[in-house]
Amino acid sequence: MGLLGTGLVLPFTLYYGLRLAGAEPWVALVLGGFAPLLRVLITTVRAHRLDRLGAFTLTVLVLNTAVGLITTDARLLMALGSWLTALLGTWLLISLCSRRPVLFEATVALMPAEAAARWQHDWQHNTVFRRIFQAMTAGWGIAFLIGAITRVAMSYTLPVDVVPAASAGLLLLLLTLVVQATKAYGRRHLGQTPTTVPARKAPPTPSEPGP
């Protein structure tokens, strides 16, 4: 998921890179937030449109960067950074009440046109396919909320430079468990593994959108 790379992996990488270069923790945190913001802006300009997911991501990154400019307390910045994860988790759960979960829309937006059309068809006509995405969306939402709560606790109990790695590792572990559980559910109820099922017979699991 693009948002995961933008909001988690990129700031994590930049933080430790800047710390190795000698930057103070709060400086590394603030500068680490600029890169994802620029990436979203560039992607939006190139695509000439701003969809619902892009608007959400851009808004949160702007607010998160603004907060980082008003304090030099690294622990406070790390704790406040969890609100991005909490908002995302809440949004994912709320989207279950909409016509299509945001996770489905985000995944389809990254797929080739033919595969995206097949998934749109499967969403409308395949109950198992819908349940897979609904379960994964709920799992991701809960994982993000757990990650947010845990990050706040870590921010005030662990060494400053340990917090980004520990919180990112926990979140990736939770999301991996959700993806694997959803894949197992899909294989069980679709009858075959996604890689061996022809496209016209059954859709792939949400975690494997294909090329």
mmCIF file with all atom_site columns, C-alpha atoms in Angstrom:
data_model
loop_
_atom_site.group_PDB
_atom_site.id
_atom_site.type_symbol
_atom_site.label_atom_id
_atom_site.label_alt_id
_atom_site.label_comp_id
_atom_site.label_asym_id
_atom_site.label_entity_id
_atom_site.label_seq_id
_atom_site.pdbx_PDB_ins_code
_atom_site.Cartn_x
_atom_site.Cartn_y
_atom_site.Cartn_z
_atom_site.occupancy
_atom_site.B_iso_or_equiv
_atom_site.pdbx_formal_charge
_atom_site.auth_seq_id
_atom_site.auth_comp_id
_atom_site.auth_asym_id
_atom_site.auth_atom_id
_atom_site.pdbx_PDB_model_num
ATOM 1   C CA . MET A 1 1   ? 0.000   0.000   0.000   1.00 0.00 ? 1   MET A CA 1
ATOM 2   C CA . GLY A 1 2   ? 1.439   3.342   -1.109  1.00 0.00 ? 2   GLY A CA 1
ATOM 3   C CA . LEU A 1 3   ? 0.350   5.095   2.046   1.00 0.00 ? 3   LEU A CA 1
ATOM 4   C CA . LEU A 1 4   ? 2.288   2.650   4.184   1.00 0.00 ? 4   LEU A CA 1
ATOM 5   C CA . GLY A 1 5   ? 5.499   3.376   2.308   1.00 0.00 ? 5   GLY A CA 1
ATOM 6   C CA . THR A 1 6   ? 4.862   7.121   2.353   1.00 0.00 ? 6   THR A CA 1
ATOM 7   C CA . GLY A 1 7   ? 3.850   7.407   5.975   1.00 0.00 ? 7   GLY A CA 1
ATOM 8   C CA . LEU A 1 8   ? 6.019   4.756   7.620   1.00 0.00 ? 8   LEU A CA 1
ATOM 9   C CA . VAL A 1 9   ? 9.009   3.458   5.651   1.00 0.00 ? 9   VAL A CA 1
ATOM 10  C CA . LEU A 1 10  ? 10.241  6.751   4.187   1.00 0.00 ? 10  LEU A CA 1
ATOM 11  C CA . PRO A 1 11  ? 10.229  8.772   7.459   1.00 0.00 ? 11  PRO A CA 1
ATOM 12  C CA . PHE A 1 12  ? 11.811  5.790   9.250   1.00 0.00 ? 12  PHE A CA 1
ATOM 13  C CA . THR A 1 13  ? 14.659  5.627   6.718   1.00 0.00 ? 13  THR A CA 1
ATOM 14  C CA . LEU A 1 14  ? 15.228  9.363   6.715   1.00 0.00 ? 14  LEU A CA 1
ATOM 15  C CA . TYR A 1 15  ? 15.226  9.591   10.509  1.00 0.00 ? 15  TYR A CA 1
ATOM 16  C CA . TYR A 1 16  ? 18.060  7.117   10.956  1.00 0.00 ? 16  TYR A CA 1
ATOM 17  C CA . GLY A 1 17  ? 19.946  8.476   7.983   1.00 0.00 ? 17  GLY A CA 1
ATOM 18  C CA . LEU A 1 18  ? 19.861  11.975  9.452   1.00 0.00 ? 18  LEU A CA 1
ATOM 19  C CA . ARG A 1 19  ? 20.781  10.713  12.916  1.00 0.00 ? 19  ARG A CA 1
ATOM 20  C CA . LEU A 1 20  ? 23.818  8.964   11.469  1.00 0.00 ? 20  LEU A CA 1
ATOM 21  C CA . ALA A 1 21  ? 24.721  12.271  9.835   1.00 0.00 ? 21  ALA A CA 1
ATOM 22  C CA . GLY A 1 22  ? 24.673  13.938  13.269  1.00 0.00 ? 22  GLY A CA 1
ATOM 23  C CA . ALA A 1 23  ? 21.258  15.635  13.289  1.00 0.00 ? 23  ALA A CA 1
ATOM 24  C CA . GLU A 1 24  ? 19.410  16.153  16.557  1.00 0.00 ? 24  GLU A CA 1
ATOM 25  C CA . PRO A 1 25  ? 16.428  13.794  17.105  1.00 0.00 ? 25  PRO A CA 1
ATOM 26  C CA . TRP A 1 26  ? 13.781  16.514  16.693  1.00 0.00 ? 26  TRP A CA 1
ATOM 27  C CA . VAL A 1 27  ? 15.457  17.803  13.522  1.00 0.00 ? 27  VAL A CA 1
ATOM 28  C CA . ALA A 1 28  ? 15.544  14.292  12.047  1.00 0.00 ? 28  ALA A CA 1
ATOM 29  C CA . LEU A 1 29  ? 11.863  13.837  12.883  1.00 0.00 ? 29  LEU A CA 1
ATOM 30  C CA . VAL A 1 30  ? 10.811  17.112  11.265  1.00 0.00 ? 30  VAL A CA 1
ATOM 31  C CA . LEU A 1 31  ? 12.922  16.706  8.134   1.00 0.00 ? 31  LEU A CA 1
ATOM 32  C CA . GLY A 1 32  ? 11.796  13.100  7.852   1.00 0.00 ? 32  GLY A CA 1
ATOM 33  C CA . GLY A 1 33  ? 8.246   14.367  7.556   1.00 0.00 ? 33  GLY A CA 1
ATOM 34  C CA . PHE A 1 34  ? 9.017   16.707  4.643   1.00 0.00 ? 34  PHE A CA 1
ATOM 35  C CA . ALA A 1 35  ? 9.985   13.963  2.182   1.00 0.00 ? 35  ALA A CA 1
ATOM 36  C CA . PRO A 1 36  ? 6.639   12.085  2.293   1.00 0.00 ? 36  PRO A CA 1
ATOM 37  C CA . LEU A 1 37  ? 4.855   15.426  1.948   1.00 0.00 ? 37  LEU A CA 1
ATOM 38  C CA . LEU A 1 38  ? 6.842   16.325  -1.169  1.00 0.00 ? 38  LEU A CA 1
ATOM 39  C CA . ARG A 1 39  ? 6.290   12.854  -2.597  1.00 0.00 ? 39  ARG A CA 1
ATOM 40  C CA . VAL A 1 40  ? 2.505   13.164  -2.293  1.00 0.00 ? 40  VAL A CA 1
ATOM 41  C CA . LEU A 1 41  ? 2.565   16.651  -3.834  1.00 0.00 ? 41  LEU A CA 1
ATOM 42  C CA . ILE A 1 42  ? 4.662   15.475  -6.798  1.00 0.00 ? 42  ILE A CA 1
ATOM 43  C CA . THR A 1 43  ? 2.425   12.430  -7.341  1.00 0.00 ? 43  THR A CA 1
ATOM 44  C CA . THR A 1 44  ? -0.672  14.643  -7.275  1.00 0.00 ? 44  THR A CA 1
ATOM 45  C CA . VAL A 1 45  ? 0.772   17.094  -9.799  1.00 0.00 ? 45  VAL A CA 1
ATOM 46  C CA . ARG A 1 46  ? 1.816   14.310  -12.164 1.00 0.00 ? 46  ARG A CA 1
ATOM 47  C CA . ALA A 1 47  ? -1.586  12.610  -11.973 1.00 0.00 ? 47  ALA A CA 1
ATOM 48  C CA . HIS A 1 48  ? -3.432  15.943  -12.354 1.00 0.00 ? 48  HIS A CA 1
ATOM 49  C CA . ARG A 1 49  ? -5.940  14.844  -9.751  1.00 0.00 ? 49  ARG A CA 1
ATOM 50  C CA . LEU A 1 50  ? -6.343  14.435  -6.009  1.00 0.00 ? 50  LEU A CA 1
ATOM 51  C CA . ASP A 1 51  ? -8.474  11.471  -4.987  1.00 0.00 ? 51  ASP A CA 1
ATOM 52  C CA . ARG A 1 52  ? -9.947  10.804  -1.550  1.00 0.00 ? 52  ARG A CA 1
ATOM 53  C CA . LEU A 1 53  ? -6.914  8.868   -0.324  1.00 0.00 ? 53  LEU A CA 1
ATOM 54  C CA . GLY A 1 54  ? -4.500  11.465  -1.674  1.00 0.00 ? 54  GLY A CA 1
ATOM 55  C CA . ALA A 1 55  ? -6.429  14.307  -0.039  1.00 0.00 ? 55  ALA A CA 1
ATOM 56  C CA . PHE A 1 56  ? -6.382  12.514  3.303   1.00 0.00 ? 56  PHE A CA 1
ATOM 57  C CA . THR A 1 57  ? -2.674  11.738  3.082   1.00 0.00 ? 57  THR A CA 1
ATOM 58  C CA . LEU A 1 58  ? -1.763  15.280  2.058   1.00 0.00 ? 58  LEU A CA 1
ATOM 59  C CA . THR A 1 59  ? -3.828  16.860  4.838   1.00 0.00 ? 59  THR A CA 1
ATOM 60  C CA . VAL A 1 60  ? -2.383  14.632  7.537   1.00 0.00 ? 60  VAL A CA 1
ATOM 61  C CA . LEU A 1 61  ? 1.215   15.097  6.376   1.00 0.00 ? 61  LEU A CA 1
ATOM 62  C CA . VAL A 1 62  ? 0.819   18.894  6.263   1.00 0.00 ? 62  VAL A CA 1
ATOM 63  C CA . LEU A 1 63  ? -0.613  18.978  9.786   1.00 0.00 ? 63  LEU A CA 1
ATOM 64  C CA . ASN A 1 64  ? 2.000   16.558  11.062  1.00 0.00 ? 64  ASN A CA 1
ATOM 65  C CA . THR A 1 65  ? 4.817   18.685  9.624   1.00 0.00 ? 65  THR A CA 1
ATOM 66  C CA . ALA A 1 66  ? 3.283   21.860  11.084  1.00 0.00 ? 66  ALA A CA 1
ATOM 67  C CA . VAL A 1 67  ? 3.210   20.296  14.562  1.00 0.00 ? 67  VAL A CA 1
ATOM 68  C CA . GLY A 1 68  ? 6.856   19.337  14.176  1.00 0.00 ? 68  GLY A CA 1
ATOM 69  C CA . LEU A 1 69  ? 7.808   22.977  13.669  1.00 0.00 ? 69  LEU A CA 1
ATOM 70  C CA . ILE A 1 70  ? 6.439   24.212  17.004  1.00 0.00 ? 70  ILE A CA 1
ATOM 71  C CA . THR A 1 71  ? 8.414   22.069  19.455  1.00 0.00 ? 71  THR A CA 1
ATOM 72  C CA . THR A 1 72  ? 11.922  20.657  19.843  1.00 0.00 ? 72  THR A CA 1
ATOM 73  C CA . ASP A 1 73  ? 10.847  17.934  22.287  1.00 0.00 ? 73  ASP A CA 1
ATOM 74  C CA . ALA A 1 74  ? 11.667  14.706  20.399  1.00 0.00 ? 74  ALA A CA 1
ATOM 75  C CA . ARG A 1 75  ? 9.588   12.508  22.713  1.00 0.00 ? 75  ARG A CA 1
ATOM 76  C CA . LEU A 1 76  ? 6.554   14.771  22.318  1.00 0.00 ? 76  LEU A CA 1
ATOM 77  C CA . LEU A 1 77  ? 7.003   14.760  18.532  1.00 0.00 ? 77  LEU A CA 1
ATOM 78  C CA . MET A 1 78  ? 7.163   10.973  18.489  1.00 0.00 ? 78  MET A CA 1
ATOM 79  C CA . ALA A 1 79  ? 4.047   10.685  20.635  1.00 0.00 ? 79  ALA A CA 1
ATOM 80  C CA . LEU A 1 80  ? 2.170   13.233  18.514  1.00 0.00 ? 80  LEU A CA 1
ATOM 81  C CA . GLY A 1 81  ? 3.264   11.351  15.399  1.00 0.00 ? 81  GLY A CA 1
ATOM 82  C CA . SER A 1 82  ? 1.013   8.496   16.444  1.00 0.00 ? 82  SER A CA 1
ATOM 83  C CA . TRP A 1 83  ? -2.068  10.542  15.608  1.00 0.00 ? 83  TRP A CA 1
ATOM 84  C CA . LEU A 1 84  ? -1.359  9.960   11.901  1.00 0.00 ? 84  LEU A CA 1
ATOM 85  C CA . THR A 1 85  ? -1.518  6.217   12.488  1.00 0.00 ? 85  THR A CA 1
ATOM 86  C CA . ALA A 1 86  ? -4.617  6.557   14.677  1.00 0.00 ? 86  ALA A CA 1
ATOM 87  C CA . LEU A 1 87  ? -6.418  8.679   12.075  1.00 0.00 ? 87  LEU A CA 1
ATOM 88  C CA . LEU A 1 88  ? -5.612  6.194   9.337   1.00 0.00 ? 88  LEU A CA 1
ATOM 89  C CA . GLY A 1 89  ? -6.852  3.278   11.427  1.00 0.00 ? 89  GLY A CA 1
ATOM 90  C CA . THR A 1 90  ? -10.073 5.105   12.274  1.00 0.00 ? 90  THR A CA 1
ATOM 91  C CA . TRP A 1 91  ? -10.627 6.071   8.643   1.00 0.00 ? 91  TRP A CA 1
ATOM 92  C CA . LEU A 1 92  ? -10.150 2.487   7.490   1.00 0.00 ? 92  LEU A CA 1
ATOM 93  C CA . LEU A 1 93  ? -12.735 1.245   9.990   1.00 0.00 ? 93  LEU A CA 1
ATOM 94  C CA . ILE A 1 94  ? -15.231 3.988   9.119   1.00 0.00 ? 94  ILE A CA 1
ATOM 95  C CA . SER A 1 95  ? -14.831 3.203   5.410   1.00 0.00 ? 95  SER A CA 1
ATOM 96  C CA . LEU A 1 96  ? -16.359 -0.231  6.078   1.00 0.00 ? 96  LEU A CA 1
ATOM 97  C CA . CYS A 1 97  ? -19.699 1.583   6.265   1.00 0.00 ? 97  CYS A CA 1
ATOM 98  C CA . SER A 1 98  ? -19.240 3.131   2.812   1.00 0.00 ? 98  SER A CA 1
ATOM 99  C CA . ARG A 1 99  ? -19.945 1.616   -0.588  1.00 0.00 ? 99  ARG A CA 1
ATOM 100 C CA . ARG A 1 100 ? -16.366 0.337   -0.876  1.00 0.00 ? 100 ARG A CA 1
ATOM 101 C CA . PRO A 1 101 ? -13.640 0.237   1.822   1.00 0.00 ? 101 PRO A CA 1
ATOM 102 C CA . VAL A 1 102 ? -10.825 2.700   1.253   1.00 0.00 ? 102 VAL A CA 1
ATOM 103 C CA . LEU A 1 103 ? -8.320  -0.178  1.175   1.00 0.00 ? 103 LEU A CA 1
ATOM 104 C CA . PHE A 1 104 ? -10.099 -1.609  -1.868  1.00 0.00 ? 104 PHE A CA 1
ATOM 105 C CA . GLU A 1 105 ? -10.081 1.766   -3.648  1.00 0.00 ? 105 GLU A CA 1
ATOM 106 C CA . ALA A 1 106 ? -6.409  2.335   -2.848  1.00 0.00 ? 106 ALA A CA 1
ATOM 107 C CA . THR A 1 107 ? -5.406  -1.109  -4.126  1.00 0.00 ? 107 THR A CA 1
ATOM 108 C CA . VAL A 1 108 ? -7.439  -0.866  -7.347  1.00 0.00 ? 108 VAL A CA 1
ATOM 109 C CA . ALA A 1 109 ? -5.965  2.571   -8.074  1.00 0.00 ? 109 ALA A CA 1
ATOM 110 C CA . LEU A 1 110 ? -2.479  1.009   -8.259  1.00 0.00 ? 110 LEU A CA 1
ATOM 111 C CA . MET A 1 111 ? -3.460  -1.829  -10.595 1.00 0.00 ? 111 MET A CA 1
ATOM 112 C CA . PRO A 1 112 ? -3.404  -2.064  -14.418 1.00 0.00 ? 112 PRO A CA 1
ATOM 113 C CA . ALA A 1 113 ? -6.738  -1.202  -16.038 1.00 0.00 ? 113 ALA A CA 1
ATOM 114 C CA . GLU A 1 114 ? -7.633  -4.803  -16.962 1.00 0.00 ? 114 GLU A CA 1
ATOM 115 C CA . ALA A 1 115 ? -6.963  -6.192  -13.498 1.00 0.00 ? 115 ALA A CA 1
ATOM 116 C CA . ALA A 1 116 ? -8.747  -3.235  -11.872 1.00 0.00 ? 116 ALA A CA 1
ATOM 117 C CA . ALA A 1 117 ? -11.836 -3.858  -13.994 1.00 0.00 ? 117 ALA A CA 1
ATOM 118 C CA . ARG A 1 118 ? -11.815 -7.534  -12.991 1.00 0.00 ? 118 ARG A CA 1
ATOM 119 C CA . TRP A 1 119 ? -11.614 -6.618  -9.331  1.00 0.00 ? 119 TRP A CA 1
ATOM 120 C CA . GLN A 1 120 ? -14.479 -4.137  -9.719  1.00 0.00 ? 120 GLN A CA 1
ATOM 121 C CA . HIS A 1 121 ? -16.542 -6.914  -11.262 1.00 0.00 ? 121 HIS A CA 1
ATOM 122 C CA . ASP A 1 122 ? -15.602 -9.351  -8.497  1.00 0.00 ? 122 ASP A CA 1
ATOM 123 C CA . TRP A 1 123 ? -16.509 -6.803  -5.837  1.00 0.00 ? 123 TRP A CA 1
ATOM 124 C CA . GLN A 1 124 ? -20.009 -6.547  -7.256  1.00 0.00 ? 124 GLN A CA 1
ATOM 125 C CA . HIS A 1 125 ? -20.599 -10.268 -7.858  1.00 0.00 ? 125 HIS A CA 1
ATOM 126 C CA . ASN A 1 126 ? -18.356 -12.265 -5.513  1.00 0.00 ? 126 ASN A CA 1
ATOM 127 C CA . THR A 1 127 ? -19.432 -12.325 -1.867  1.00 0.00 ? 127 THR A CA 1
ATOM 128 C CA . VAL A 1 128 ? -16.255 -14.083 -0.703  1.00 0.00 ? 128 VAL A CA 1
ATOM 129 C CA . PHE A 1 129 ? -14.109 -11.473 -2.434  1.00 0.00 ? 129 PHE A CA 1
ATOM 130 C CA . ARG A 1 130 ? -15.968 -8.677  -0.630  1.00 0.00 ? 130 ARG A CA 1
ATOM 131 C CA . ARG A 1 131 ? -15.588 -10.426 2.709   1.00 0.00 ? 131 ARG A CA 1
ATOM 132 C CA . ILE A 1 132 ? -11.835 -10.797 2.161   1.00 0.00 ? 132 ILE A CA 1
ATOM 133 C CA . PHE A 1 133 ? -11.407 -7.072  1.609   1.00 0.00 ? 133 PHE A CA 1
ATOM 134 C CA . GLN A 1 134 ? -13.735 -6.150  4.450   1.00 0.00 ? 134 GLN A CA 1
ATOM 135 C CA . ALA A 1 135 ? -11.820 -8.432  6.819   1.00 0.00 ? 135 ALA A CA 1
ATOM 136 C CA . MET A 1 136 ? -8.473  -7.064  5.688   1.00 0.00 ? 136 MET A CA 1
ATOM 137 C CA . THR A 1 137 ? -9.668  -3.466  6.014   1.00 0.00 ? 137 THR A CA 1
ATOM 138 C CA . ALA A 1 138 ? -10.905 -4.133  9.544   1.00 0.00 ? 138 ALA A CA 1
ATOM 139 C CA . GLY A 1 139 ? -7.636  -5.872  10.416  1.00 0.00 ? 139 GLY A CA 1
ATOM 140 C CA . TRP A 1 140 ? -5.515  -3.019  9.083   1.00 0.00 ? 140 TRP A CA 1
ATOM 141 C CA . GLY A 1 141 ? -7.639  -0.470  10.914  1.00 0.00 ? 141 GLY A CA 1
ATOM 142 C CA . ILE A 1 142 ? -7.283  -2.274  14.236  1.00 0.00 ? 142 ILE A CA 1
ATOM 143 C CA . ALA A 1 143 ? -3.539  -2.795  13.659  1.00 0.00 ? 143 ALA A CA 1
ATOM 144 C CA . PHE A 1 144 ? -3.017  0.936   13.045  1.00 0.00 ? 144 PHE A CA 1
ATOM 145 C CA . LEU A 1 145 ? -4.932  1.831   16.215  1.00 0.00 ? 145 LEU A CA 1
ATOM 146 C CA . ILE A 1 146 ? -2.883  -0.624  18.291  1.00 0.00 ? 146 ILE A CA 1
ATOM 147 C CA . GLY A 1 147 ? 0.284   0.750   16.719  1.00 0.00 ? 147 GLY A CA 1
ATOM 148 C CA . ALA A 1 148 ? -0.714  4.322   17.570  1.00 0.00 ? 148 ALA A CA 1
ATOM 149 C CA . ILE A 1 149 ? -1.471  3.565   21.207  1.00 0.00 ? 149 ILE A CA 1
ATOM 150 C CA . THR A 1 150 ? 1.720   1.562   21.604  1.00 0.00 ? 150 THR A CA 1
ATOM 151 C CA . ARG A 1 151 ? 3.845   4.298   19.993  1.00 0.00 ? 151 ARG A CA 1
ATOM 152 C CA . VAL A 1 152 ? 2.706   6.813   22.612  1.00 0.00 ? 152 VAL A CA 1
ATOM 153 C CA . ALA A 1 153 ? 3.777   4.451   25.398  1.00 0.00 ? 153 ALA A CA 1
ATOM 154 C CA . MET A 1 154 ? 7.090   3.725   23.662  1.00 0.00 ? 154 MET A CA 1
ATOM 155 C CA . SER A 1 155 ? 7.790   7.435   23.203  1.00 0.00 ? 155 SER A CA 1
ATOM 156 C CA . TYR A 1 156 ? 8.065   7.962   26.941  1.00 0.00 ? 156 TYR A CA 1
ATOM 157 C CA . THR A 1 157 ? 9.559   4.650   28.058  1.00 0.00 ? 157 THR A CA 1
ATOM 158 C CA . LEU A 1 158 ? 12.186  3.655   25.457  1.00 0.00 ? 158 LEU A CA 1
ATOM 159 C CA . PRO A 1 159 ? 15.398  5.431   24.387  1.00 0.00 ? 159 PRO A CA 1
ATOM 160 C CA . VAL A 1 160 ? 14.586  8.084   21.778  1.00 0.00 ? 160 VAL A CA 1
ATOM 161 C CA . ASP A 1 161 ? 16.433  6.395   18.912  1.00 0.00 ? 161 ASP A CA 1
ATOM 162 C CA . VAL A 1 162 ? 14.776  3.059   19.614  1.00 0.00 ? 162 VAL A CA 1
ATOM 163 C CA . VAL A 1 163 ? 11.202  4.349   19.295  1.00 0.00 ? 163 VAL A CA 1
ATOM 164 C CA . PRO A 1 164 ? 10.975  4.712   15.468  1.00 0.00 ? 164 PRO A CA 1
ATOM 165 C CA . ALA A 1 165 ? 12.384  1.214   14.878  1.00 0.00 ? 165 ALA A CA 1
ATOM 166 C CA . ALA A 1 166 ? 10.289  -0.413  17.607  1.00 0.00 ? 166 ALA A CA 1
ATOM 167 C CA . SER A 1 167 ? 7.021   1.225   16.568  1.00 0.00 ? 167 SER A CA 1
ATOM 168 C CA . ALA A 1 168 ? 7.594   0.555   12.851  1.00 0.00 ? 168 ALA A CA 1
ATOM 169 C CA . GLY A 1 169 ? 8.544   -3.054  13.563  1.00 0.00 ? 169 GLY A CA 1
ATOM 170 C CA . LEU A 1 170 ? 5.419   -3.629  15.654  1.00 0.00 ? 170 LEU A CA 1
ATOM 171 C CA . LEU A 1 171 ? 3.142   -2.129  13.010  1.00 0.00 ? 171 LEU A CA 1
ATOM 172 C CA . LEU A 1 172 ? 4.727   -4.157  10.199  1.00 0.00 ? 172 LEU A CA 1
ATOM 173 C CA . LEU A 1 173 ? 4.361   -7.310  12.292  1.00 0.00 ? 173 LEU A CA 1
ATOM 174 C CA . LEU A 1 174 ? 0.674   -6.617  12.926  1.00 0.00 ? 174 LEU A CA 1
ATOM 175 C CA . LEU A 1 175 ? -0.009  -5.868  9.255   1.00 0.00 ? 175 LEU A CA 1
ATOM 176 C CA . THR A 1 176 ? 1.863   -9.009  8.171   1.00 0.00 ? 176 THR A CA 1
ATOM 177 C CA . LEU A 1 177 ? -0.301  -11.105 10.497  1.00 0.00 ? 177 LEU A CA 1
ATOM 178 C CA . VAL A 1 178 ? -3.441  -9.511  9.055   1.00 0.00 ? 178 VAL A CA 1
ATOM 179 C CA . VAL A 1 179 ? -2.321  -10.132 5.460   1.00 0.00 ? 179 VAL A CA 1
ATOM 180 C CA . GLN A 1 180 ? -1.368  -13.756 6.119   1.00 0.00 ? 180 GLN A CA 1
ATOM 181 C CA . ALA A 1 181 ? -4.617  -14.471 7.968   1.00 0.00 ? 181 ALA A CA 1
ATOM 182 C CA . THR A 1 182 ? -6.609  -12.920 5.122   1.00 0.00 ? 182 THR A CA 1
ATOM 183 C CA . LYS A 1 183 ? -4.686  -14.933 2.525   1.00 0.00 ? 183 LYS A CA 1
ATOM 184 C CA . ALA A 1 184 ? -5.380  -18.128 4.471   1.00 0.00 ? 184 ALA A CA 1
ATOM 185 C CA . TYR A 1 185 ? -9.087  -17.245 4.580   1.00 0.00 ? 185 TYR A CA 1
ATOM 186 C CA . GLY A 1 186 ? -9.085  -16.555 0.845   1.00 0.00 ? 186 GLY A CA 1
ATOM 187 C CA . ARG A 1 187 ? -7.363  -19.850 -0.012  1.00 0.00 ? 187 ARG A CA 1
ATOM 188 C CA . ARG A 1 188 ? -9.767  -21.780 2.178   1.00 0.00 ? 188 ARG A CA 1
ATOM 189 C CA . HIS A 1 189 ? -12.938 -20.245 0.793   1.00 0.00 ? 189 HIS A CA 1
ATOM 190 C CA . LEU A 1 190 ? -11.843 -19.832 -2.821  1.00 0.00 ? 190 LEU A CA 1
ATOM 191 C CA . GLY A 1 191 ? -10.575 -23.396 -2.891  1.00 0.00 ? 191 GLY A CA 1
ATOM 192 C CA . GLN A 1 192 ? -7.199  -22.728 -4.543  1.00 0.00 ? 192 GLN A CA 1
ATOM 193 C CA . THR A 1 193 ? -4.217  -20.493 -4.018  1.00 0.00 ? 193 THR A CA 1
ATOM 194 C CA . PRO A 1 194 ? -4.522  -17.158 -5.866  1.00 0.00 ? 194 PRO A CA 1
ATOM 195 C CA . THR A 1 195 ? -1.474  -17.842 -8.021  1.00 0.00 ? 195 THR A CA 1
ATOM 196 C CA . THR A 1 196 ? -3.060  -20.963 -9.557  1.00 0.00 ? 196 THR A CA 1
ATOM 197 C CA . VAL A 1 197 ? -6.628  -19.741 -10.037 1.00 0.00 ? 197 VAL A CA 1
ATOM 198 C CA . PRO A 1 198 ? -7.440  -18.368 -13.492 1.00 0.00 ? 198 PRO A CA 1
ATOM 199 C CA . ALA A 1 199 ? -8.726  -14.797 -13.401 1.00 0.00 ? 199 ALA A CA 1
ATOM 200 C CA . ARG A 1 200 ? -12.173 -15.754 -14.724 1.00 0.00 ? 200 ARG A CA 1
ATOM 201 C CA . LYS A 1 201 ? -12.747 -18.327 -11.983 1.00 0.00 ? 201 LYS A CA 1
ATOM 202 C CA . ALA A 1 202 ? -11.743 -16.512 -8.810  1.00 0.00 ? 202 ALA A CA 1
ATOM 203 C CA . PRO A 1 203 ? -10.061 -13.262 -7.826  1.00 0.00 ? 203 PRO A CA 1
ATOM 204 C CA . PRO A 1 204 ? -6.665  -13.086 -6.169  1.00 0.00 ? 204 PRO A CA 1
ATOM 205 C CA . THR A 1 205 ? -6.522  -12.222 -2.508  1.00 0.00 ? 205 THR A CA 1
ATOM 206 C CA . PRO A 1 206 ? -6.293  -8.495  -1.703  1.00 0.00 ? 206 PRO A CA 1
ATOM 207 C CA . SER A 1 207 ? -2.669  -8.829  -0.624  1.00 0.00 ? 207 SER A CA 1
ATOM 208 C CA . GLU A 1 208 ? -1.643  -10.063 -4.076  1.00 0.00 ? 208 GLU A CA 1
ATOM 209 C CA . PRO A 1 209 ? -2.950  -7.597  -6.676  1.00 0.00 ? 209 PRO A CA 1
ATOM 210 C CA . GLY A 1 210 ? -0.722  -9.067  -9.351  1.00 0.00 ? 210 GLY A CA 1
ATOM 211 C CA . PRO A 1 211 ? 1.501   -7.294  -11.830 1.00 0.00 ? 211 PRO A CA 1
#
